[in-house]
Amino acid sequence: MADTREICWQTPDLTIILTIEADQIVRLKEIKPVNEKTISPRSSLFSESSLPLTEIRLAGEGTDDTKSSKTLVCGAVTKRLKYRSHQESASDQQQFLEITSHDDVSKLTVTATLVAYTGTPVLRSFAKVQNEGDKNIILCQVTSLVVGGLTGGSREWFHDYVASSATNTWF
């Protein structure tokens, strides 16, 4: 696509590719260890598996046009989060990528932070949501990372990944 920009974040151990299309939504296209080949999705249902980097749901605003109550994707606010900026930084053993997006309707700014650790292909993520408006907002849900296309590599794709999350009371 001519209107697509890419942010390719290369750490010593990982390559992360984000895309920003004409709609200005930041999507996670790929996470892979350095020097690994790109795995194309094998679904006949879609040609692209990237999803918005961060998902947001507010009280009174559900999904836009997709029934997704159990998948936690396709929120109405998410489709309004537009890319503002990104910034890379590093310390001795960590590399950071901060991606900032903003919703003009709710006046929310979301900063998604990706952290990579030197010596291991591990990615940590967290998100900060800031209300820049003058109205109170009830934040019902925020994800720190949404990854699509995991099933495209092999028949036993579930052995190719380890997903960990902190125990919390939200679910």
C-alpha positions as a printed NumPy array, in Angstrom:
array([[  0.   ,   0.   ,   0.   ],
       [  1.317,   3.399,  -0.925],
       [ -0.17 ,   5.044,   2.162],
       [  1.429,   2.597,   4.622],
       [  4.387,   3.584,   6.78 ],
       [  6.413,   1.084,   8.77 ],
       [  8.228,   1.376,  12.047],
       [ 10.86 ,  -1.365,  12.077],
       [ 12.297,  -1.67 ,  15.587],
       [ 15.421,  -3.789,  15.641],
       [ 16.903,  -4.879,  18.959],
       [ 19.84 ,  -7.281,  19.361],
       [ 17.378, -10.185,  19.695],
       [ 14.029,  -9.139,  18.179],
       [ 12.568,  -7.462,  15.13 ],
       [  9.229,  -5.716,  15.646],
       [  7.346,  -4.259,  12.686],
       [  4.472,  -1.828,  13.178],
       [  2.451,  -0.339,  10.346],
       [  0.592,   2.941,  10.13 ],
       [ -1.873,   2.929,   7.259],
       [ -3.955,   5.756,   5.79 ],
       [ -6.382,   5.514,   8.737],
       [ -3.433,   6.387,  11.068],
       [ -4.077,   3.359,  13.328],
       [ -0.885,   1.703,  14.592],
       [ -0.955,  -2.031,  13.902],
       [  1.43 ,  -4.748,  15.019],
       [  2.493,  -6.6  ,  11.895],
       [  5.268,  -8.828,  13.157],
       [  7.304,  -9.952,  16.159],
       [ 10.166, -12.307,  15.416],
       [ 13.636, -13.224,  16.642],
       [ 16.434, -11.558,  14.672],
       [ 17.429, -13.526,  11.548],
       [ 14.173, -15.533,  11.506],
       [ 12.188, -15.52 ,   8.295],
       [  8.806, -13.84 ,   8.071],
       [  5.885, -16.233,   8.515],
       [  2.973, -15.479,   6.216],
       [ -0.566, -16.085,   7.489],
       [ -2.112, -19.271,   6.122],
       [ -5.749, -18.319,   6.372],
       [ -8.024, -18.206,   3.374],
       [-10.232, -15.805,   5.352],
       [ -7.769, -12.901,   5.419],
       [ -4.568, -11.844,   3.722],
       [ -3.313,  -9.661,   6.561],
       [ -3.175, -10.609,  10.234],
       [ -2.037,  -7.346,  11.796],
       [ -4.208,  -5.879,  14.542],
       [ -4.225,  -2.514,  16.329],
       [ -1.354,  -2.391,  18.821],
       [ -3.585,  -1.326,  21.725],
       [ -7.286,  -1.942,  22.336],
       [ -9.418,   0.41 ,  24.452],
       [-13.003,   0.088,  25.659],
       [-14.904,   2.783,  27.505],
       [-18.234,   2.614,  29.322],
       [-20.969,   3.348,  26.807],
       [-18.804,   2.521,  23.792],
       [-18.61 ,  -1.075,  22.674],
       [-17.426,  -2.361,  19.357],
       [-17.761,  -0.489,  16.117],
       [-19.024,  -3.024,  13.585],
       [-17.711,  -6.366,  14.83 ],
       [-19.166,  -8.72 ,  17.416],
       [-16.152,  -9.339,  19.613],
       [-17.221,  -9.436,  23.249],
       [-14.999, -12.429,  23.982],
       [-12.018, -11.581,  21.805],
       [-11.453,  -8.113,  23.262],
       [-10.704,  -6.568,  19.863],
       [-12.419,  -4.135,  17.482],
       [-13.453,  -1.557,  20.06 ],
       [-15.006,   1.673,  18.795],
       [-12.367,   3.813,  20.533],
       [ -9.567,   1.69 ,  19.089],
       [-10.6  ,   2.636,  15.565],
       [-10.282,   6.299,  16.526],
       [ -6.803,   6.054,  18.089],
       [ -4.541,   7.876,  15.637],
       [ -0.763,   7.756,  15.595],
       [  0.978,  10.805,  17.076],
       [  4.604,   9.815,  17.538],
       [  7.098,   7.174,  18.556],
       [ 10.411,   7.276,  20.366],
       [ 13.216,   4.778,  20.919],
       [ 15.53 ,   4.726,  23.926],
       [ 17.842,   2.276,  25.679],
       [ 19.585,   1.445,  28.93 ],
       [ 22.364,  -1.079,  29.588],
       [ 20.215,  -4.204,  29.251],
       [ 16.93 ,  -2.928,  27.799],
       [ 15.629,  -1.231,  24.684],
       [ 12.378,   0.745,  24.71 ],
       [  9.908,   1.786,  22.026],
       [  7.093,   4.162,  23.008],
       [  4.228,   4.664,  20.574],
       [  1.723,   7.435,  21.292],
       [ -1.789,   7.562,  19.799],
       [ -4.71 ,   9.912,  20.461],
       [ -8.509,   9.793,  20.155],
       [ -9.949,  13.222,  19.332],
       [-13.479,  12.24 ,  20.45 ],
       [-12.738,  10.979,  23.98 ],
       [ -9.551,  13.075,  24.345],
       [ -7.623,   9.982,  25.462],
       [ -3.935,   9.608,  24.728],
       [ -2.48 ,   6.112,  24.847],
       [  1.227,   5.429,  25.138],
       [  2.141,   1.819,  24.404],
       [  5.617,   0.883,  25.615],
       [  7.492,  -2.128,  24.298],
       [ 10.55 ,  -3.34 ,  26.203],
       [ 13.127,  -5.786,  24.84 ],
       [ 15.848,  -7.352,  26.972],
       [ 19.371,  -7.902,  25.677],
       [ 20.316, -11.556,  25.344],
       [ 16.833, -13.052,  25.056],
       [ 14.016, -12.737,  22.503],
       [ 11.467, -11.584,  25.089],
       [  9.082,  -8.673,  24.665],
       [  7.333,  -6.912,  27.542],
       [  4.541,  -4.437,  26.944],
       [  2.446,  -2.016,  28.934],
       [  0.109,   0.851,  28.134],
       [ -0.589,   4.181,  29.808],
       [ -3.915,   5.931,  29.183],
       [ -4.213,   9.653,  29.891],
       [ -7.439,  11.662,  29.813],
       [ -6.605,  15.036,  28.266],
       [-10.222,  16.179,  28.265],
       [-12.357,  17.812,  30.944],
       [-14.931,  14.983,  31.227],
       [-14.647,  11.938,  33.458],
       [-14.28 ,   8.706,  31.512],
       [-14.792,   5.15 ,  32.723],
       [-12.067,   2.964,  31.25 ],
       [-13.418,  -0.59 ,  31.08 ],
       [-10.571,  -2.292,  29.307],
       [ -7.129,  -1.626,  27.897],
       [ -4.723,  -4.109,  26.39 ],
       [ -1.003,  -3.589,  26.366],
       [ -0.41 ,  -5.715,  23.265],
       [ -2.584,  -7.387,  20.638],
       [ -0.898,  -9.996,  18.436],
       [ -2.508, -11.583,  15.388],
       [ -1.322, -14.221,  12.969],
       [  0.207, -16.613,  15.48 ],
       [ -1.322, -19.645,  13.781],
       [  0.36 , -19.071,  10.419],
       [  3.701, -20.763,  10.95 ],
       [  3.068, -24.431,  11.574],
       [  0.445, -27.04 ,  12.395],
       [  1.506, -27.024,  16.045],
       [  1.887, -23.256,  16.282],
       [  0.942, -23.329,  19.973],
       [  4.351, -24.891,  20.716],
       [  6.168, -22.006,  19.006],
       [  5.222, -19.337,  21.573],
       [  5.114, -18.752,  25.299],
       [  2.683, -16.076,  26.434],
       [  2.81 , -14.899,  30.027],
       [  0.729, -12.344,  31.839],
       [  0.532, -11.041,  35.35 ],
       [ -2.253, -12.373,  37.519],
       [ -4.919,  -9.735,  37.976],
       [ -8.558,  -9.401,  38.96 ],
       [ -9.781,  -7.927,  35.659],
       [-10.733, -11.289,  34.151]])
